[in-house]
Every structure is written in structure tokens, then in C-alpha cells.
Tab-separated table of C-alpha atoms and ligand atoms in Angstrom:
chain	number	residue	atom	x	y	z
A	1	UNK	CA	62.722	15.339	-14.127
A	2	UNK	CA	61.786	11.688	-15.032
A	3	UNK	CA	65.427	10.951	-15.936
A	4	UNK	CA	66.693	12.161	-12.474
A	5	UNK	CA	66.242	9.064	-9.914
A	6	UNK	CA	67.642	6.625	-12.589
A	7	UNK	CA	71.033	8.670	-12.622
A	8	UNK	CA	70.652	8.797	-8.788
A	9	UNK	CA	70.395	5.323	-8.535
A	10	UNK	CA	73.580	5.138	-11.014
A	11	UNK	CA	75.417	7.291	-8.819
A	12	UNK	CA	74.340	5.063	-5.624
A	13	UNK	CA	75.431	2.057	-7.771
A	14	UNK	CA	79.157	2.996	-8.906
A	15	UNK	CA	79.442	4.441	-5.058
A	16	UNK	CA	78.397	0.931	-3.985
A	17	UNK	CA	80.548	-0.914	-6.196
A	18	UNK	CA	83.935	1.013	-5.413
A	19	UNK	CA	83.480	0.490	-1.813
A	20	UNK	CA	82.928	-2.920	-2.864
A	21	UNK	CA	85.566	-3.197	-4.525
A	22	UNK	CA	87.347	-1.581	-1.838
A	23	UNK	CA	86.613	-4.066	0.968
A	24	UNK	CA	87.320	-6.884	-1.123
A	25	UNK	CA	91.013	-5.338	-1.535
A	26	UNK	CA	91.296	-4.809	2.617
A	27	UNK	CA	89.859	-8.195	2.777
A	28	UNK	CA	92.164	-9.648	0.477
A	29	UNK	CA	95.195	-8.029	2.229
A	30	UNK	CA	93.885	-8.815	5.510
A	31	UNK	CA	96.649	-10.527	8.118
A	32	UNK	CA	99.569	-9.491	5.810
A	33	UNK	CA	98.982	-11.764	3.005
A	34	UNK	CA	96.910	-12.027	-0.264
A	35	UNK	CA	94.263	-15.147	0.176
A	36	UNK	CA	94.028	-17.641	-2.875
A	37	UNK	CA	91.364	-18.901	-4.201
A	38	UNK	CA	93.026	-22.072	-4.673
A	39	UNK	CA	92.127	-22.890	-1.101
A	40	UNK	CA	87.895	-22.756	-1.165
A	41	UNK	CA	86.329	-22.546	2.535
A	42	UNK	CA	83.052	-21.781	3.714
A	43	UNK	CA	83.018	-18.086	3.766
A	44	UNK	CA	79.393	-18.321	5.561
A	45	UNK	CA	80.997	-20.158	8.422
A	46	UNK	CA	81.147	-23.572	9.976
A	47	UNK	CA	78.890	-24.687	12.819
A	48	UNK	CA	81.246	-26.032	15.916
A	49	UNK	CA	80.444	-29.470	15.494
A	50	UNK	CA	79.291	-30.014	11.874
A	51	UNK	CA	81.873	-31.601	9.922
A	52	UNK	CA	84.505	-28.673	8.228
A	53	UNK	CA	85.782	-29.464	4.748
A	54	UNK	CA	88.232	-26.874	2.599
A	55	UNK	CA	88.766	-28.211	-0.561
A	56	UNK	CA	92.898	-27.042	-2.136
A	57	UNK	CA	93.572	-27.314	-5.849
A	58	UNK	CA	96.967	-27.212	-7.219
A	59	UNK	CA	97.216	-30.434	-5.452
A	60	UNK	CA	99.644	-31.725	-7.051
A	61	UNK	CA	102.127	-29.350	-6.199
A	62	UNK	CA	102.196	-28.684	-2.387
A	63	UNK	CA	103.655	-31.017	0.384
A	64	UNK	CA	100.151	-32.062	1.588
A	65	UNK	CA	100.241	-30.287	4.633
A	66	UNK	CA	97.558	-28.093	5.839
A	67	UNK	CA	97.019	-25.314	8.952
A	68	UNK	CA	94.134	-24.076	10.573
A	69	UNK	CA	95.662	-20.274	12.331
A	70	UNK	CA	93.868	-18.143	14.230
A	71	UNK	CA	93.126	-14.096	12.858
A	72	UNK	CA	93.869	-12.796	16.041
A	73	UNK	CA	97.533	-13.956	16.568
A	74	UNK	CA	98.302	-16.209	13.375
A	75	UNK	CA	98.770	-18.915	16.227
A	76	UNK	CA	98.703	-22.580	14.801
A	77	UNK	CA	95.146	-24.163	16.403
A	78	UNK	CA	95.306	-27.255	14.272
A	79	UNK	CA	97.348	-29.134	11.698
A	80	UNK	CA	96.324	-32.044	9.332
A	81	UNK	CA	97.278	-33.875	6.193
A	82	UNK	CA	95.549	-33.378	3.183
A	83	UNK	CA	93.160	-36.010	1.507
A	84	UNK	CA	93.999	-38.102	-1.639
A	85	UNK	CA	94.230	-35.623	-4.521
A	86	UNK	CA	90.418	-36.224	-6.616
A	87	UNK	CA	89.446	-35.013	-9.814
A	88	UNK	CA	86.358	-32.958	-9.931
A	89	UNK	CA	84.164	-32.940	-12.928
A	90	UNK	CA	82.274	-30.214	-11.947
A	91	UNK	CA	85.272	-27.443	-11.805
A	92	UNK	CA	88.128	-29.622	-13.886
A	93	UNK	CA	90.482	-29.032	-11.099
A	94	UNK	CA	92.035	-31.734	-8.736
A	95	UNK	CA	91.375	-31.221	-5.695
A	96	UNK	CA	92.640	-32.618	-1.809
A	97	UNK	CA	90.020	-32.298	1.451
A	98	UNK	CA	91.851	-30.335	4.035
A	99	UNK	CA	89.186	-31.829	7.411
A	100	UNK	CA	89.255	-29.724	10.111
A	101	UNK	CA	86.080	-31.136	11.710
A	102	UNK	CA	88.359	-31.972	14.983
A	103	UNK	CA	88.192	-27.853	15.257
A	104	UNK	CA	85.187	-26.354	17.322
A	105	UNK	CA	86.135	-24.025	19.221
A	106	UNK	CA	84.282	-20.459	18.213
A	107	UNK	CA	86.733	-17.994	16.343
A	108	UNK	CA	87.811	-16.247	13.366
A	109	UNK	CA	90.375	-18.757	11.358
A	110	UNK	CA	91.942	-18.968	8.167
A	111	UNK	CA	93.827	-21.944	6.764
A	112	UNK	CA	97.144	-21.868	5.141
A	113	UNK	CA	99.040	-24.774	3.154
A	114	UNK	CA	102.469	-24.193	2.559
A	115	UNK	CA	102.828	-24.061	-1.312
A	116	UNK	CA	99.555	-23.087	-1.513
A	117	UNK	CA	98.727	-19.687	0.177
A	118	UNK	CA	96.377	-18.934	2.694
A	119	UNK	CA	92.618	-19.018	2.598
A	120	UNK	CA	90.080	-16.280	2.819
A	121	UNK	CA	89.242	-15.802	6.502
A	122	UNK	CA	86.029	-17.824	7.611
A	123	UNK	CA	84.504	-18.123	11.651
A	124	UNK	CA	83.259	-20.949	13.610
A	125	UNK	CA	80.212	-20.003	15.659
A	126	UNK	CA	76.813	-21.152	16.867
A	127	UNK	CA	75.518	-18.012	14.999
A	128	UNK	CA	77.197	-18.360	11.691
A	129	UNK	CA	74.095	-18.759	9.755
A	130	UNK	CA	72.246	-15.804	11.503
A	131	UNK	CA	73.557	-13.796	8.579
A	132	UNK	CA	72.928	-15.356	5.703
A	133	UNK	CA	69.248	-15.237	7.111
A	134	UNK	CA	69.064	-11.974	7.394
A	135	UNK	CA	69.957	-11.179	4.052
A	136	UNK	CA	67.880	-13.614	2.602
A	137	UNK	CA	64.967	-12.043	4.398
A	138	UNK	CA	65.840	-8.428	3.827
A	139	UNK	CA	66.089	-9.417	0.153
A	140	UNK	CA	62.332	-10.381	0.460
A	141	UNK	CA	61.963	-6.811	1.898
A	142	UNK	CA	63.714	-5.069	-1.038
A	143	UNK	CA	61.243	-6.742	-3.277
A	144	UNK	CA	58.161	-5.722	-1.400
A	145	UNK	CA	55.633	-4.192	-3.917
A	146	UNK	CA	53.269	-1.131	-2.891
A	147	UNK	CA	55.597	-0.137	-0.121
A	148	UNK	CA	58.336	2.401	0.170
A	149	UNK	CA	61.189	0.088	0.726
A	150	UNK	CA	64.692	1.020	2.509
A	151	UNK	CA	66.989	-1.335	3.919
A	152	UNK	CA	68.397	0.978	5.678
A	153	UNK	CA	71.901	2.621	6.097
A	154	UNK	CA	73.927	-0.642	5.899
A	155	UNK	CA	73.188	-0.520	2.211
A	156	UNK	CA	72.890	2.826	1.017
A	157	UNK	CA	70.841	3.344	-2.300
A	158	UNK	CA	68.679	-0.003	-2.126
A	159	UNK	CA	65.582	1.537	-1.242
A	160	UNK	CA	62.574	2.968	-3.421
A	161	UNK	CA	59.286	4.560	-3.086
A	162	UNK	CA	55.647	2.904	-2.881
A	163	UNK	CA	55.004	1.779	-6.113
A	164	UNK	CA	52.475	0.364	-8.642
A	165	UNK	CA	49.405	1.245	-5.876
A	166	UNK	CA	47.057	1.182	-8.487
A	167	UNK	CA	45.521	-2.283	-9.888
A	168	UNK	CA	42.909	-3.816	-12.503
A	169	UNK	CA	41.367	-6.694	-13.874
A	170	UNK	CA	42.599	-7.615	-17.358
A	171	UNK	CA	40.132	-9.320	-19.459
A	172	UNK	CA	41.601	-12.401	-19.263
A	173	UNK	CA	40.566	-12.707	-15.702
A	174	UNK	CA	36.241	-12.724	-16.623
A	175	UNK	CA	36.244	-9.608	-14.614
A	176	UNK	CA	36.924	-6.259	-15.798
A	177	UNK	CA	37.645	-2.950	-13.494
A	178	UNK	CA	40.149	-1.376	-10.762
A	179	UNK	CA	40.893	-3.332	-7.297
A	180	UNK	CA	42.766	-2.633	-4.102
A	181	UNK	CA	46.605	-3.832	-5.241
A	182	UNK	CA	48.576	-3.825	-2.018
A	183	UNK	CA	51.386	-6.152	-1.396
A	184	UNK	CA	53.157	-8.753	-2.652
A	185	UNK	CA	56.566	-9.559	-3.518
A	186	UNK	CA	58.288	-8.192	-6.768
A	187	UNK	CA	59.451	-11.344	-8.541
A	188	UNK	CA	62.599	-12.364	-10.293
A	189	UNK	CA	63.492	-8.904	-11.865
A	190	UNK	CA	60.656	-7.899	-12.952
A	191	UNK	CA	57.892	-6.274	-11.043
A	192	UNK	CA	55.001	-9.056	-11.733
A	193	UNK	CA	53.715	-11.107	-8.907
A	194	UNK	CA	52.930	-14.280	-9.551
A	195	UNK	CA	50.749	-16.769	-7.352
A	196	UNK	CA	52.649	-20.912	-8.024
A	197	UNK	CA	56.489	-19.071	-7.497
A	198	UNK	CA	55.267	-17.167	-4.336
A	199	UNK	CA	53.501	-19.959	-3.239
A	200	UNK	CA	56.582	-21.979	-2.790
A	201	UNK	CA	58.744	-19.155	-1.321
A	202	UNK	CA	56.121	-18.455	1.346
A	203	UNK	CA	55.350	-21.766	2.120
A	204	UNK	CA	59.033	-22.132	2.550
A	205	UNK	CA	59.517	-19.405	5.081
A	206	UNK	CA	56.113	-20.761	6.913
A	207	UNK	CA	57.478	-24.191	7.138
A	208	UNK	CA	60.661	-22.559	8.398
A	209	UNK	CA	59.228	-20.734	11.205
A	210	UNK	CA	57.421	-24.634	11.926
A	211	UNK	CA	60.785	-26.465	11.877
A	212	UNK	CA	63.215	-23.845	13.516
A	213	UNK	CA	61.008	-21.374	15.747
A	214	UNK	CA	63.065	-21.350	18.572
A	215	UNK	CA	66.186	-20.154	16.661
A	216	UNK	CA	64.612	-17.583	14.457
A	217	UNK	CA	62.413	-15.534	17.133
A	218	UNK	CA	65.409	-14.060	18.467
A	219	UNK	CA	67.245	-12.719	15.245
A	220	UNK	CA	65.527	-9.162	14.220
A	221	UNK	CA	65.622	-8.561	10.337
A	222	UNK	CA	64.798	-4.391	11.314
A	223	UNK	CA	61.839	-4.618	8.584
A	224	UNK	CA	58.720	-1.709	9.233
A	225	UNK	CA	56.906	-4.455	11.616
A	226	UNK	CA	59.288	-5.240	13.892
A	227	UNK	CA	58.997	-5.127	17.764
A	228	UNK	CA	55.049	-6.333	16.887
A	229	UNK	CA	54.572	-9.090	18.950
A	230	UNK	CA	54.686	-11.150	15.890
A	231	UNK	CA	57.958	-12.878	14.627
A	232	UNK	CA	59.903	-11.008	12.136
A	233	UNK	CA	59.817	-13.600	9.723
A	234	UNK	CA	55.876	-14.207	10.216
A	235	UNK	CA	55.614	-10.335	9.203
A	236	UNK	CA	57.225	-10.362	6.215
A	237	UNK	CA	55.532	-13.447	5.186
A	238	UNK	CA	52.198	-12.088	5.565
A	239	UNK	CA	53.331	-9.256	3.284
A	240	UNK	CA	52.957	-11.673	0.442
A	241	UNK	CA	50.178	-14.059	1.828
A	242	UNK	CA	47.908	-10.869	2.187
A	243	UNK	CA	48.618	-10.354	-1.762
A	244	UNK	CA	48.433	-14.073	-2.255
A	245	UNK	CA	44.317	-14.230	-0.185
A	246	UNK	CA	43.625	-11.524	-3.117
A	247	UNK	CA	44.004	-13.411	-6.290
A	248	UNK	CA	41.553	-15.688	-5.019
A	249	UNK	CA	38.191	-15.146	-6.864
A	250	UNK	CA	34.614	-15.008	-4.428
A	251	UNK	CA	34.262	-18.693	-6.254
A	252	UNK	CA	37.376	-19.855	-4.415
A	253	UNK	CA	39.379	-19.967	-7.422
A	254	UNK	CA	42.715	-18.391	-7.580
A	255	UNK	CA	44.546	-16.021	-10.248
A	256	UNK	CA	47.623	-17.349	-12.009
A	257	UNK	CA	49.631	-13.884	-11.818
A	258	UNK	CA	49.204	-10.344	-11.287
A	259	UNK	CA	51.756	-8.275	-13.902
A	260	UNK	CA	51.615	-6.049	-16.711
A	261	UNK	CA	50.650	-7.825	-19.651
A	262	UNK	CA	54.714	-7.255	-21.215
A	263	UNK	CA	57.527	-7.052	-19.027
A	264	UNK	CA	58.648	-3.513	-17.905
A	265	UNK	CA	62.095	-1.320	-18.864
A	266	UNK	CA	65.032	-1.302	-16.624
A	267	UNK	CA	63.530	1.272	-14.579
A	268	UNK	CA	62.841	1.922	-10.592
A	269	UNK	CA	59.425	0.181	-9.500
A	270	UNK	CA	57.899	3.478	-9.299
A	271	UNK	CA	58.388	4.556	-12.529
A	272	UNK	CA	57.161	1.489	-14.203
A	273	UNK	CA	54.492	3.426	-16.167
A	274	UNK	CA	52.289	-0.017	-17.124
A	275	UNK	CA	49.116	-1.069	-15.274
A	276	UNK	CA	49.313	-3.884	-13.116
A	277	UNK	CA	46.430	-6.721	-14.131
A	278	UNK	CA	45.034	-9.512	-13.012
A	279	UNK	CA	45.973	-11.924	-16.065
A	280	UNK	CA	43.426	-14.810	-15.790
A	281	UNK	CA	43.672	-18.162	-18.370
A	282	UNK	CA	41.234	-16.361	-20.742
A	283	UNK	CA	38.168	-18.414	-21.046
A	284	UNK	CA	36.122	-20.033	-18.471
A	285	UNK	CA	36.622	-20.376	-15.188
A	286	UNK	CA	39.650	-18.006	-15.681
A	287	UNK	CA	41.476	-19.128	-12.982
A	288	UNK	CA	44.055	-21.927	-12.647
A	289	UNK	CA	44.203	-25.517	-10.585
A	290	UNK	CA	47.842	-25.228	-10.088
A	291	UNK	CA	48.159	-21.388	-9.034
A	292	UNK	CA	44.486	-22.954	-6.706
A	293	UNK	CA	46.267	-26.057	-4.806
A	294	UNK	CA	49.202	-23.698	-3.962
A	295	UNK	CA	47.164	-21.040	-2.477
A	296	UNK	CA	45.231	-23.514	-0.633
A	297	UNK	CA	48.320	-25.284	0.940
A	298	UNK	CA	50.117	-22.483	1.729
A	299	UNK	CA	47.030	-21.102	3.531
A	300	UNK	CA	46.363	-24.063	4.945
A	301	UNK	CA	50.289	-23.891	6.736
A	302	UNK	CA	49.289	-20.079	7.619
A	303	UNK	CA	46.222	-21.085	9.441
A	304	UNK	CA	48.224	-23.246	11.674
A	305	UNK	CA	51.373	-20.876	12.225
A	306	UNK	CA	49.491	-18.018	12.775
A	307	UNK	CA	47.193	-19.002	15.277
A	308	UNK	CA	49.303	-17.991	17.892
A	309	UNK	CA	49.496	-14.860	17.272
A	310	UNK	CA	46.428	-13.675	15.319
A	311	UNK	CA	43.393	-16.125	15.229
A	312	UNK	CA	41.235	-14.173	13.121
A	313	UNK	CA	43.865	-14.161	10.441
A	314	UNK	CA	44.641	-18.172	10.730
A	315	UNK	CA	40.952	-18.359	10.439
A	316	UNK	CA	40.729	-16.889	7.497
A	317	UNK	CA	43.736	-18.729	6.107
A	318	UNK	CA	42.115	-21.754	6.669
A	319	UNK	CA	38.529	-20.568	5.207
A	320	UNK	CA	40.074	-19.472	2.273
A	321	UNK	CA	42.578	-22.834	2.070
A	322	UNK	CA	39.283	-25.128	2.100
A	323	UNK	CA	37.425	-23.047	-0.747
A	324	UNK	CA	40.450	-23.307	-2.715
A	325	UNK	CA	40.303	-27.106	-2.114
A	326	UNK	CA	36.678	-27.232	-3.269
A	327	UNK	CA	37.237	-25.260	-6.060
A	328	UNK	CA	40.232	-27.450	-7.297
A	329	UNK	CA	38.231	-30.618	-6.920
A	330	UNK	CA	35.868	-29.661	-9.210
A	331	UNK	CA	38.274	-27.876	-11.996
A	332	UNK	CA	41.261	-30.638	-11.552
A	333	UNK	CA	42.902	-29.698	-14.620
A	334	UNK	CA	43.080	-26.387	-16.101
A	335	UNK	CA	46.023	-25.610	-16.984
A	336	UNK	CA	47.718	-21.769	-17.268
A	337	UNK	CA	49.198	-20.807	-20.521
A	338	UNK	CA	49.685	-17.462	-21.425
A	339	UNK	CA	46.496	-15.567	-23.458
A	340	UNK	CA	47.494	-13.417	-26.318
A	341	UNK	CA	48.530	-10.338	-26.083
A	342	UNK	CA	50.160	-11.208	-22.671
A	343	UNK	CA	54.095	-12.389	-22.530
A	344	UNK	CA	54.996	-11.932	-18.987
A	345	UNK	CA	56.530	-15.428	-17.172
A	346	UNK	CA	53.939	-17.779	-17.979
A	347	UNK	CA	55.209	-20.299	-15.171
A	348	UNK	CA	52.927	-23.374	-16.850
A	349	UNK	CA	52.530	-26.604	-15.772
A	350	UNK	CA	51.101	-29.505	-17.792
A	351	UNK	CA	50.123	-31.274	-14.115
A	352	UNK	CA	48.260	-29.562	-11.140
A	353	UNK	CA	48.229	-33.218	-9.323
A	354	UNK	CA	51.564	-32.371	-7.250
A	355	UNK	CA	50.492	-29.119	-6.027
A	356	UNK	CA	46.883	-30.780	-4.791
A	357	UNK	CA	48.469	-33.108	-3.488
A	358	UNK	CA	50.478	-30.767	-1.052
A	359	UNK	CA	47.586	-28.832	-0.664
A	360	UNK	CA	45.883	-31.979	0.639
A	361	UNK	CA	48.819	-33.241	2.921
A	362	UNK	CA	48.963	-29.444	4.590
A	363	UNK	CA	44.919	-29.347	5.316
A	364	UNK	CA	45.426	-33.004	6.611
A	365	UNK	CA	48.207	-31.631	8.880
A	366	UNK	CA	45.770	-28.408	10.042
A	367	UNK	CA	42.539	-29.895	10.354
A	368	UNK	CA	43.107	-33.686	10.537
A	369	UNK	CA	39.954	-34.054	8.508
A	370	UNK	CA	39.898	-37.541	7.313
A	371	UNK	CA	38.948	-36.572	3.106
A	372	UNK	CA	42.560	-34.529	2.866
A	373	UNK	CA	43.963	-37.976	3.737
A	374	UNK	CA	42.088	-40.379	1.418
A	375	UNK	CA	43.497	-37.912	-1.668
A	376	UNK	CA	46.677	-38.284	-0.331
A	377	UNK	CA	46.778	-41.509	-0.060
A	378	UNK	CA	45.112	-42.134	-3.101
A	379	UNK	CA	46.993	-40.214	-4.867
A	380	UNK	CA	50.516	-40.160	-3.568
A	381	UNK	CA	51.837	-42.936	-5.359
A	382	UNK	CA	52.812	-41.718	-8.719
A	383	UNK	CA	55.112	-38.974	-6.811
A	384	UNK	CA	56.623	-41.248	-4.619
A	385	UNK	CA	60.480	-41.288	-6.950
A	386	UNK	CA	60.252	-37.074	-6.268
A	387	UNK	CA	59.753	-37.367	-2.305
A	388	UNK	CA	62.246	-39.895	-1.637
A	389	UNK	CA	65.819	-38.563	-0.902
A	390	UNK	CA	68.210	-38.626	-3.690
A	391	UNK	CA	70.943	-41.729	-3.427
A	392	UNK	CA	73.748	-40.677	-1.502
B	1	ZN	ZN1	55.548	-2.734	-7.125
């Protein structure tokens, strides 16, 4: 019985892959002729008035001519010369810019240069990233921990049951029994959570709810909360922040990870037969600065992006950011490496300084409390080469 969902899932895999393979034949043959990859465009699309580069190797070889046809009718919309033919380290090839920036009008295009081929069909569109973001965000989805998971029948066989709904405290944490283990985000192919990586990737999505609001309230991800009143994206956010609030100790400090203490098999999530712990530092005060300052800022973010739409749960965001402040401040420096006997991803970091330091710029930004800003600018110096843009 235990070996039947794994062949399932096979099953669902090799079906997935010939239709894959499949659709990238009828794409390939689409509009009569093979596309080359010696023509690279932007398969995710082109906004109508960002600039539009395809780059064409074999330069060498073709007339320097390039055409931007429509799908539809194979009509001719625009025609240019190609750039000066450049060699590019990164690949080895040589390569000419074909610039069709002078094109904005919405459609479905491909781009042929005589010699050459045609490219792989790409669209121009207001909308073109919509996408991409939703199957960035479903991918959070599929990695949702505690859950049963399905995205749905768009892609058959990526689903699986609730799993790993049992938790404990290893010893390494200076507490010792079960606890409530609900949510969270799978990591990187394996089914730990762990507190500094999600701390980034949800203080990414929180940031991008701040910067591009308007935009992303309208595009539905079809995720269990949806149609809540709340933004799709805020929803799936909170599925790891709620996970996140529980590593944090009653003394404010915060958990480094939550995993079992050696890395599963290649199995489904809910047949991963190993306990999942709370792996502490292994001495006194168990908990780490870095894994601390990233819980506090990222709470600190919630507590403002939330308040709109549940103030008891930006309140407690921002309760839980400032004891995670305090409890950095006075344990500045301890640093996570993995105890013995545990060799899940250790994630270290020899310097917890950057991640108070956001901490302190995103309680600054909620509260506007006047000690956040002396640490930054006290502080902010020695990381001044990482914030400044790279040279163009
Ligand atoms: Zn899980």
C-alpha cells in the first residue's frame, strides 16, 4: 500500500511530460515553420512601451535584416537592421540586437531573419507579466506545508495531501515536547522550513503588495482563500508568516528552522515518516539573532500591510516585531550553526548586523519611533557598497 501513491505520482509525471513534450512539438511547428533557437526573444512577453531586444546568433552569416510578423496573418508589422555583431562571454556565441522597441501595439508576433529562421512566438501586452505571477505564486501554494495542496486541473498530478501535522521541540531548542505545527512553506526540495530564507521570500511578496497594489488586487491566483476580502497575494503570505509568529519563543527570540534533524527520501510530503523539530542553536538562549532581526522586519512590514484588512493581526505583527527587536539588542551576535546530530540546511551567517539593520529600517518605516532610526543611522555605514546600485 505504501508504495502505491509514489507510482501514482510516476504515472502523473511521464503523463505530464509527454504532453509536454507534445506542446512543445505543436509549438515548435506552429505558423508552418520550425522556430530556432538561434533567434532568443522574450518568451514572457514585452510590455508596449519598454524597450524590445531579440538577440540572433549565427551573425555572421545572415544579411542583417530582421522582421517583426504578426501570428495571425504572417503580415510584416515592422522591419529593422540588425545591430553590430558582439561577442558574448557569457554564451560564446556572437550575437546582433534585432530592436523592435518602435513596436507597441498589443499582439501575438514572432520575428523572422532571413538566413536565420524564425523565432519562437512571443506577445506584446499590458498583461504580459500577469502570468509569470501567477505561477510564481501558485508555486508558493504547491509548497504549502500542513495543507492538502492541489493546483488544480491546469496541472494535473501536482497536488498532495495535508502533511507533517504533527510537531516537537528537539532538544536543541531548550524546550522539549509536541506543539501545534501548522503552516509554512516547504523549502527548496526538502520539506524543512526554515525562518532567515522565508523571511526574505515573504518580505518580498509583502513589499510587493506595498510597491504594486493596484496591479496585483485584480489578478486571482484560485488558492483555498480566495474571494476573502483579503488580496490573494496577502493570503498566501500569511500562510507562511502565521508559521513564521511560531518559531518565536515567549522571550521574543526566534527559532533558526523547523525540519527533521536529516533530510527526508524522495518521497510525497505525506509520507515523509520523520518528526518535524524545532532545531534550536543548542546551548543558551537557543535561538538565533539573524533568524530574530528577520522575523522582526518582516513583521514589522506585516503590521503595516495588513492593517487594512485585519487590525488585530497587524497588531500582533507589530507586537511580536518589537519583542524580536528587544530580544536581538540584547543577544547581538549568536550565531546559528548546525548542533550535532542535525544536518539539515544550516543557512549560517557569521553577521546578524544586516538583517538588524533591516529590521530597524522596517519598524522605523511602521512606527516612526525615533530609536529604529538612530541604529540605522548608526549603523548603516559599513553596508552602504551592498545598497548602492551596481555600475551600469
Ligand atoms: Zn509538510
Amino acid at each position: 500500500m505504501g508504495r502505491e501513491p509514489s507510482s501514482l505520482s510516476e504515472r502523473s509525471f511521464s503523463f505530464a511530460f509527454v504532453f509536454f513534450l507534445f506542446a512543445l512539438a505543436a509549438a515548435r511547428f506552429a505558423g508552418g515553420q520550425a522556430a530556432t533557437t538561434e533567434i532568443k526573444v522574450d518568451q514572457v512577453g514585452y510590455l508596449p512601451a519598454a524597450p524590445k531586444i531579440a538577440l540572433v546568433s549565427q551573425a555572421r552569416t545572415n544579411p542583417g535584416k530582421f522582421l517583426v510578423k504578426r501570428t495571425s496573418d504572417n503580415g510584416v508589422v515592422l522591419q529593422g537592421k540588425l545591430g553590430a555583431a558582439l561577442h558574448d562571454p557569457n554564451t560564446g556565441d556572437d550575437v546582433q540586437a534585432a530592436d523592435f522597441s518602435a513596436l507597441r501595439e498589443p499582439g501575438r508576433y514572432y520575428i523572422e531573419v532571413p538566413g536565420v529562421g524564425r523565432s519562437w512566438n512571443f506577445s506584446i501586452g499590458s498583461n504580459v507579466y500577469s502570468r509569470a505571477y501567477q505561477l510564481a505564486m501558485l508555486g508558493f501554494y504547491g509548497q504549502r506545508c500542513g495543507a492538502q495542496v492541489d493546483l488544480g486541473p491546469e496541472f494535473p498530478g501536482y497536488k498532495h495531501s495535508a502533511c507533517h501535522l504533527k510537531g516537537e521541540f528537539h532538544p536543541t531548542s531548550g524546550k522539549s515536547g509536541e506543539r501545534d505545527n501548522l503552516g509554512g512553506w516547504h523549502d527548496a526540495g526538502d520539506y524543512g522550513r526554515y525562518v532567515v530564507n522565508s523571511g526574505i521570500s515573504t518580505g518580498s511578496l509583502l513589499w510587493a503588495w506595498e510597491l504594486y497594489a493596484p496591479k496585483l488586487k485584480n489578478i486571482q491566483l484560485r488558492i483555498p482563500e480566495s474571494g476573502t476580502g483579503t488580496p490573494d497575494i496577502l493570503s498566501e503570505a500569511r500562510w507562511n508568516l502565521e508559521w513564521m509568529l511560531t518559531m518565536q519563543d515567549d522571550d521574543g527570540g526566534v527559532w533558526q528552522k523547523q525540519t527533521s534533524t536529516h533530510f527526508a527520501g524522495f518521497v510525497m510530503p505525506e509520507d515523509d515518516p520523520l518528526e518535524s523539530e524545532i532545531i534550536g542553536t543548542g546551548a543558551a538562549p537557543y535561538k538565533s539573532t539573524c533568524a530574530t532581526a528577520d522575523l522582526a522586519a518582516v513583521a514589522a512590514i506585516a503590521a503595516r500591510v495588513y492593517k487594512p484588512f485585519d487590525e488585530k493581526f497587524a497588531a500582533k505583527n507589530l507586537h511580536a516585531a518589537r519583542q524580536a527587536w528587544l530580544w536581538a539588542e540584547n543577544n547581538p551576535n549568536v550565531i546559528f550553526k548546525n548542533p550535532p546530530g542535525i544536518s539539515t540546511g544550516e543557512y549560517g551567517d557569521n553577521d546578524c548586523r544586516d538583517e538588524r539593520l533591516w529590521a530597524a529600517a522596517e519598524l522605523w518605516r511602521t512606527t516612526g519611533e525615533a530609536a529604529y532610526n538612530d541604529f540605522f543611522l548608526k549603523n548603516y555605514a559599513d553596508f552602504q557598497p551592498k545598497l548602492d546600485a551596481p555600475a551600469a
